Amino acid sequence: MYTSGAPGMIGDWDREREAEKIPSAENHGQLGKEEFLRLLITQLENQDPLNPMDDKEFVAQLAQFSSLEQLTNISEEVKAIKENSVQQDMVGAVGFIGKEVMAEGDQVSKDANTISTLYYNMDDTAAKMYFNIFDSHGNMVRTVEMQARQAGEYEFNWDGKDYSGREVPDGNYKVTIGAEGFNGEPVMVNTSVSGRVSGVQSMNGQSYLRLADGRVINFAQVSEVVESRSAESQKEE
């Protein structure tokens, strides 16, 4: 049976596929280039010889298919580049194993009397600063208040004790910093951590360095390779 409604067949095709719950494309539920080509062939096979498809319409659909194919190829190339970039990052990250690095981060580790240092810097002067320390369950175990600090780079060394002065269990702790200026305005504080790299892992398409104390830092956020420092010899500046 011939049909003269060729222009409406794409809409009919999509409606039938939706009714059957069959995705048109592998990932996004859209019409893929193979489906588009089959649909075009079906239109040609079923068009009415007495009322064939208009040349302009046919050329337009071919142009759509060409554009779809180009976009698909570009998508595949971008995916390949991304995968290659992740592999290169992993190879580069392996070279950091055994080295002491510094990177953006907000966690410190406690192992007996050894507590890692948190480094922070500010572009503006802070009248008051609050260092809030949280355990791995998100419970606040201590708040340390600091007085005025000029813009610059500093170190924070926690004594490993809670509000009551008791030693907290060994592990990793998150430190958040709240700072305000002399007029109560918020002051931006950037933090970083350091540690010896013991391993490399990939998560969500990104490479991470695993430190010897269990902390994890983003490889892309490593700022420098530093000398090993003893937390016991560090004092608050």
PDB file of N, CA, C and O in Angstrom, residues 75-125:
ATOM      1  N   SER A  75      31.412  13.412  18.423  1.00  0.00           N
ATOM      2  CA  SER A  75      31.190  12.914  19.778  1.00  0.00           C
ATOM      3  C   SER A  75      32.124  11.756  20.108  1.00  0.00           C
ATOM      4  O   SER A  75      32.689  11.683  21.205  1.00  0.00           O
ATOM      5  N   GLU A  76      32.293  10.859  19.135  1.00  0.00           N
ATOM      6  CA  GLU A  76      33.185   9.717  19.361  1.00  0.00           C
ATOM      7  C   GLU A  76      34.634  10.162  19.494  1.00  0.00           C
ATOM      8  O   GLU A  76      35.386   9.631  20.320  1.00  0.00           O
ATOM      9  N   GLU A  77      35.030  11.166  18.708  1.00  0.00           N
ATOM     10  CA  GLU A  77      36.404  11.670  18.791  1.00  0.00           C
ATOM     11  C   GLU A  77      36.658  12.355  20.130  1.00  0.00           C
ATOM     12  O   GLU A  77      37.719  12.177  20.740  1.00  0.00           O
ATOM     13  N   VAL A  78      35.680  13.144  20.596  1.00  0.00           N
ATOM     14  CA  VAL A  78      35.815  13.810  21.896  1.00  0.00           C
ATOM     15  C   VAL A  78      35.921  12.785  23.020  1.00  0.00           C
ATOM     16  O   VAL A  78      36.723  12.928  23.951  1.00  0.00           O
ATOM     17  N   LYS A  79      35.120  11.731  22.930  1.00  0.00           N
ATOM     18  CA  LYS A  79      35.172  10.671  23.932  1.00  0.00           C
ATOM     19  C   LYS A  79      36.539  10.001  23.945  1.00  0.00           C
ATOM     20  O   LYS A  79      37.101   9.725  25.008  1.00  0.00           O
ATOM     21  N   ALA A  80      37.080   9.744  22.757  1.00  0.00           N
ATOM     22  CA  ALA A  80      38.399   9.109  22.669  1.00  0.00           C
ATOM     23  C   ALA A  80      39.481  10.013  23.247  1.00  0.00           C
ATOM     24  O   ALA A  80      40.389   9.551  23.945  1.00  0.00           O
ATOM     25  N   ILE A  81      39.382  11.322  22.961  1.00  0.00           N
ATOM     26  CA  ILE A  81      40.357  12.274  23.505  1.00  0.00           C
ATOM     27  C   ILE A  81      40.277  12.307  25.025  1.00  0.00           C
ATOM     28  O   ILE A  81      41.303  12.343  25.714  1.00  0.00           O
ATOM     29  N   LYS A  82      39.061  12.285  25.567  1.00  0.00           N
ATOM     30  CA  LYS A  82      38.885  12.312  27.018  1.00  0.00           C
ATOM     31  C   LYS A  82      39.471  11.068  27.657  1.00  0.00           C
ATOM     32  O   LYS A  82      40.156  11.144  28.681  1.00  0.00           O
ATOM     33  N   GLU A  83      39.209   9.901  27.049  1.00  0.00           N
ATOM     34  CA  GLU A  83      39.747   8.663  27.597  1.00  0.00           C
ATOM     35  C   GLU A  83      41.274   8.664  27.542  1.00  0.00           C
ATOM     36  O   GLU A  83      41.940   8.220  28.479  1.00  0.00           O
ATOM     37  N   ASN A  84      41.824   9.185  26.444  1.00  0.00           N
ATOM     38  CA  ASN A  84      43.274   9.246  26.315  1.00  0.00           C
ATOM     39  C   ASN A  84      43.872  10.195  27.345  1.00  0.00           C
ATOM     40  O   ASN A  84      44.939   9.934  27.907  1.00  0.00           O
ATOM     41  N   SER A  85      43.152  11.304  27.624  1.00  0.00           N
ATOM     42  CA  SER A  85      43.623  12.268  28.611  1.00  0.00           C
ATOM     43  C   SER A  85      43.654  11.652  29.999  1.00  0.00           C
ATOM     44  O   SER A  85      44.593  11.871  30.771  1.00  0.00           O
ATOM     45  N   VAL A  86      42.623  10.858  30.337  1.00  0.00           N
ATOM     46  CA  VAL A  86      42.574  10.198  31.639  1.00  0.00           C
ATOM     47  C   VAL A  86      43.739   9.229  31.782  1.00  0.00           C
ATOM     48  O   VAL A  86      44.392   9.158  32.832  1.00  0.00           O
ATOM     49  N   GLN A  87      44.025   8.478  30.709  1.00  0.00           N
ATOM     50  CA  GLN A  87      45.141   7.535  30.746  1.00  0.00           C
ATOM     51  C   GLN A  87      46.469   8.259  30.922  1.00  0.00           C
ATOM     52  O   GLN A  87      47.337   7.816  31.674  1.00  0.00           O
ATOM     53  N   GLN A  88      46.627   9.388  30.240  1.00  0.00           N
ATOM     54  CA  GLN A  88      47.862  10.158  30.372  1.00  0.00           C
ATOM     55  C   GLN A  88      48.008  10.703  31.788  1.00  0.00           C
ATOM     56  O   GLN A  88      49.112  10.732  32.344  1.00  0.00           O
ATOM     57  N   ASP A  89      46.878  11.154  32.368  1.00  0.00           N
ATOM     58  CA  ASP A  89      46.914  11.637  33.755  1.00  0.00           C
ATOM     59  C   ASP A  89      47.340  10.528  34.704  1.00  0.00           C
ATOM     60  O   ASP A  89      48.120  10.758  35.640  1.00  0.00           O
ATOM     61  N   MET A  90      46.823   9.326  34.477  1.00  0.00           N
ATOM     62  CA  MET A  90      47.179   8.199  35.332  1.00  0.00           C
ATOM     63  C   MET A  90      48.670   7.900  35.243  1.00  0.00           C
ATOM     64  O   MET A  90      49.344   7.673  36.252  1.00  0.00           O
ATOM     65  N   VAL A  91      49.187   7.914  34.001  1.00  0.00           N
ATOM     66  CA  VAL A  91      50.616   7.647  33.811  1.00  0.00           C
ATOM     67  C   VAL A  91      51.447   8.718  34.508  1.00  0.00           C
ATOM     68  O   VAL A  91      52.447   8.427  35.172  1.00  0.00           O
ATOM     69  N   GLY A  92      51.027   9.979  34.365  1.00  0.00           N
ATOM     70  CA  GLY A  92      51.746  11.066  35.016  1.00  0.00           C
ATOM     71  C   GLY A  92      51.664  10.988  36.518  1.00  0.00           C
ATOM     72  O   GLY A  92      52.623  11.281  37.235  1.00  0.00           O
ATOM     73  N   ALA A  93      50.478  10.574  37.031  1.00  0.00           N
ATOM     74  CA  ALA A  93      50.281  10.499  38.474  1.00  0.00           C
ATOM     75  C   ALA A  93      51.140   9.423  39.111  1.00  0.00           C
ATOM     76  O   ALA A  93      51.585   9.560  40.258  1.00  0.00           O
ATOM     77  N   VAL A  94      51.395   8.343  38.387  1.00  0.00           N
ATOM     78  CA  VAL A  94      52.224   7.255  38.923  1.00  0.00           C
ATOM     79  C   VAL A  94      53.603   7.770  39.307  1.00  0.00           C
ATOM     80  O   VAL A  94      54.207   7.303  40.278  1.00  0.00           O
ATOM     81  N   GLY A  95      54.096   8.752  38.579  1.00  0.00           N
ATOM     82  CA  GLY A  95      55.410   9.304  38.866  1.00  0.00           C
ATOM     83  C   GLY A  95      55.494  10.019  40.206  1.00  0.00           C
ATOM     84  O   GLY A  95      56.591  10.324  40.683  1.00  0.00           O
ATOM     85  N   PHE A  96      54.347  10.306  40.825  1.00  0.00           N
ATOM     86  CA  PHE A  96      54.333  10.995  42.110  1.00  0.00           C
ATOM     87  C   PHE A  96      54.403  10.035  43.298  1.00  0.00           C
ATOM     88  O   PHE A  96      54.543  10.485  44.436  1.00  0.00           O
ATOM     89  N   ILE A  97      54.272   8.742  43.039  1.00  0.00           N
ATOM     90  CA  ILE A  97      54.304   7.772  44.137  1.00  0.00           C
ATOM     91  C   ILE A  97      55.638   7.860  44.876  1.00  0.00           C
ATOM     92  O   ILE A  97      56.706   7.855  44.267  1.00  0.00           O
ATOM     93  N   GLY A  98      55.558   7.955  46.194  1.00  0.00           N
ATOM     94  CA  GLY A  98      56.747   8.052  47.030  1.00  0.00           C
ATOM     95  C   GLY A  98      57.207   9.476  47.268  1.00  0.00           C
ATOM     96  O   GLY A  98      58.120   9.707  48.062  1.00  0.00           O
ATOM     97  N   LYS A  99      56.561  10.442  46.603  1.00  0.00           N
ATOM     98  CA  LYS A  99      56.969  11.834  46.759  1.00  0.00           C
ATOM     99  C   LYS A  99      56.009  12.586  47.675  1.00  0.00           C
ATOM    100  O   LYS A  99      54.851  12.220  47.829  1.00  0.00           O
ATOM    101  N   GLU A 100      56.511  13.644  48.261  1.00  0.00           N
ATOM    102  CA  GLU A 100      55.700  14.525  49.099  1.00  0.00           C
ATOM    103  C   GLU A 100      55.125  15.623  48.213  1.00  0.00           C
ATOM    104  O   GLU A 100      55.867  16.319  47.508  1.00  0.00           O
ATOM    105  N   VAL A 101      53.814  15.775  48.220  1.00  0.00           N
ATOM    106  CA  VAL A 101      53.177  16.763  47.351  1.00  0.00           C
ATOM    107  C   VAL A 101      52.288  17.691  48.164  1.00  0.00           C
ATOM    108  O   VAL A 101      51.893  17.383  49.290  1.00  0.00           O
ATOM    109  N   MET A 102      51.975  18.826  47.566  1.00  0.00           N
ATOM    110  CA  MET A 102      51.016  19.761  48.152  1.00  0.00           C
ATOM    111  C   MET A 102      49.904  19.989  47.141  1.00  0.00           C
ATOM    112  O   MET A 102      50.161  20.119  45.947  1.00  0.00           O
ATOM    113  N   ALA A 103      48.665  20.012  47.634  1.00  0.00           N
ATOM    114  CA  ALA A 103      47.519  20.187  46.743  1.00  0.00           C
ATOM    115  C   ALA A 103      46.368  20.824  47.507  1.00  0.00           C
ATOM    116  O   ALA A 103      46.370  20.885  48.744  1.00  0.00           O
ATOM    117  N   GLU A 104      45.382  21.303  46.767  1.00  0.00           N
ATOM    118  CA  GLU A 104      44.173  21.834  47.398  1.00  0.00           C
ATOM    119  C   GLU A 104      43.529  20.737  48.235  1.00  0.00           C
ATOM    120  O   GLU A 104      43.448  19.584  47.805  1.00  0.00           O
ATOM    121  N   GLY A 105      43.070  21.079  49.417  1.00  0.00           N
ATOM    122  CA  GLY A 105      42.438  20.087  50.280  1.00  0.00           C
ATOM    123  C   GLY A 105      42.083  20.691  51.623  1.00  0.00           C
ATOM    124  O   GLY A 105      42.527  21.799  51.967  1.00  0.00           O
ATOM    125  N   ASP A 106      41.274  19.968  52.385  1.00  0.00           N
ATOM    126  CA  ASP A 106      40.844  20.479  53.686  1.00  0.00           C
ATOM    127  C   ASP A 106      40.860  19.407  54.775  1.00  0.00           C
ATOM    128  O   ASP A 106      40.217  19.571  55.817  1.00  0.00           O
ATOM    129  N   GLN A 107      41.581  18.308  54.537  1.00  0.00           N
ATOM    130  CA  GLN A 107      41.633  17.243  55.526  1.00  0.00           C
ATOM    131  C   GLN A 107      43.020  17.142  56.162  1.00  0.00           C
ATOM    132  O   GLN A 107      44.037  17.324  55.496  1.00  0.00           O
ATOM    133  N   VAL A 108      43.017  16.858  57.475  1.00  0.00           N
ATOM    134  CA  VAL A 108      44.267  16.585  58.184  1.00  0.00           C
ATOM    135  C   VAL A 108      44.164  15.176  58.753  1.00  0.00           C
ATOM    136  O   VAL A 108      43.063  14.655  58.981  1.00  0.00           O
ATOM    137  N   SER A 109      45.309  14.555  58.974  1.00  0.00           N
ATOM    138  CA  SER A 109      45.318  13.198  59.508  1.00  0.00           C
ATOM    139  C   SER A 109      45.964  13.186  60.884  1.00  0.00           C
ATOM    140  O   SER A 109      46.888  13.964  61.169  1.00  0.00           O
ATOM    141  N   LYS A 110      45.483  12.306  61.741  1.00  0.00           N
ATOM    142  CA  LYS A 110      46.037  12.137  63.089  1.00  0.00           C
ATOM    143  C   LYS A 110      46.473  10.687  63.254  1.00  0.00           C
ATOM    144  O   LYS A 110      45.696   9.764  63.051  1.00  0.00           O
ATOM    145  N   ASP A 111      47.717  10.511  63.616  1.00  0.00           N
ATOM    146  CA  ASP A 111      48.276   9.183  63.871  1.00  0.00           C
ATOM    147  C   ASP A 111      49.110   9.284  65.141  1.00  0.00           C
ATOM    148  O   ASP A 111      50.253   9.741  65.108  1.00  0.00           O
ATOM    149  N   ALA A 112      48.506   8.885  66.268  1.00  0.00           N
ATOM    150  CA  ALA A 112      49.135   9.034  67.586  1.00  0.00           C
ATOM    151  C   ALA A 112      49.427  10.514  67.835  1.00  0.00           C
ATOM    152  O   ALA A 112      48.518  11.324  67.826  1.00  0.00           O
ATOM    153  N   ASN A 113      50.689  10.866  68.017  1.00  0.00           N
ATOM    154  CA  ASN A 113      51.045  12.260  68.278  1.00  0.00           C
ATOM    155  C   ASN A 113      51.401  13.035  67.020  1.00  0.00           C
ATOM    156  O   ASN A 113      51.771  14.205  67.092  1.00  0.00           O
ATOM    157  N   THR A 114      51.290  12.394  65.877  1.00  0.00           N
ATOM    158  CA  THR A 114      51.620  13.056  64.616  1.00  0.00           C
ATOM    159  C   THR A 114      50.346  13.524  63.916  1.00  0.00           C
ATOM    160  O   THR A 114      49.470  12.713  63.610  1.00  0.00           O
ATOM    161  N   ILE A 115      50.268  14.827  63.689  1.00  0.00           N
ATOM    162  CA  ILE A 115      49.092  15.418  63.044  1.00  0.00           C
ATOM    163  C   ILE A 115      49.562  16.255  61.871  1.00  0.00           C
ATOM    164  O   ILE A 115      50.460  17.094  62.021  1.00  0.00           O
ATOM    165  N   SER A 116      48.992  16.017  60.711  1.00  0.00           N
ATOM    166  CA  SER A 116      49.417  16.755  59.532  1.00  0.00           C
ATOM    167  C   SER A 116      49.011  18.226  59.619  1.00  0.00           C
ATOM    168  O   SER A 116      48.125  18.605  60.387  1.00  0.00           O
ATOM    169  N   THR A 117      49.672  19.032  58.816  1.00  0.00           N
ATOM    170  CA  THR A 117      49.461  20.486  58.825  1.00  0.00           C
ATOM    171  C   THR A 117      48.482  20.906  57.741  1.00  0.00           C
ATOM    172  O   THR A 117      48.491  20.364  56.639  1.00  0.00           O
ATOM    173  N   LEU A 118      47.636  21.864  58.086  1.00  0.00           N
ATOM    174  CA  LEU A 118      46.748  22.480  57.096  1.00  0.00           C
ATOM    175  C   LEU A 118      47.335  23.841  56.737  1.00  0.00           C
ATOM    176  O   LEU A 118      47.618  24.654  57.621  1.00  0.00           O
ATOM    177  N   TYR A 119      47.524  24.086  55.460  1.00  0.00           N
ATOM    178  CA  TYR A 119      48.060  25.358  54.995  1.00  0.00           C
ATOM    179  C   TYR A 119      46.908  26.209  54.460  1.00  0.00           C
ATOM    180  O   TYR A 119      45.994  25.694  53.818  1.00  0.00           O
ATOM    181  N   TYR A 120      46.947  27.506  54.737  1.00  0.00           N
ATOM    182  CA  TYR A 120      45.879  28.371  54.242  1.00  0.00           C
ATOM    183  C   TYR A 120      46.448  29.737  53.879  1.00  0.00           C
ATOM    184  O   TYR A 120      47.488  30.167  54.391  1.00  0.00           O
ATOM    185  N   ASN A 121      45.741  30.396  52.973  1.00  0.00           N
ATOM    186  CA  ASN A 121      46.154  31.736  52.561  1.00  0.00           C
ATOM    187  C   ASN A 121      44.937  32.609  52.324  1.00  0.00           C
ATOM    188  O   ASN A 121      43.835  32.115  52.011  1.00  0.00           O
ATOM    189  N   MET A 122      45.134  33.933  52.506  1.00  0.00           N
ATOM    190  CA  MET A 122      44.057  34.914  52.344  1.00  0.00           C
ATOM    191  C   MET A 122      44.577  36.105  51.563  1.00  0.00           C
ATOM    192  O   MET A 122      45.743  36.484  51.696  1.00  0.00           O
ATOM    193  N   ASP A 123      43.708  36.701  50.783  1.00  0.00           N
ATOM    194  CA  ASP A 123      44.070  37.909  50.043  1.00  0.00           C
ATOM    195  C   ASP A 123      43.705  39.163  50.819  1.00  0.00           C
ATOM    196  O   ASP A 123      44.154  40.260  50.475  1.00  0.00           O
ATOM    197  N   ASP A 124      42.853  39.011  51.844  1.00  0.00           N
ATOM    198  CA  ASP A 124      42.417  40.149  52.651  1.00  0.00           C
ATOM    199  C   ASP A 124      42.689  39.886  54.132  1.00  0.00           C
ATOM    200  O   ASP A 124      42.887  38.747  54.553  1.00  0.00           O
ATOM    201  N   THR A 125      42.675  40.944  54.923  1.00  0.00           N
ATOM    202  CA  THR A 125      42.885  40.830  56.364  1.00  0.00           C
ATOM    203  C   THR A 125      41.626  40.295  57.030  1.00  0.00           C
ATOM    204  O   THR A 125      40.506  40.676  56.688  1.00  0.00           O
TER     205      THR A 125
END
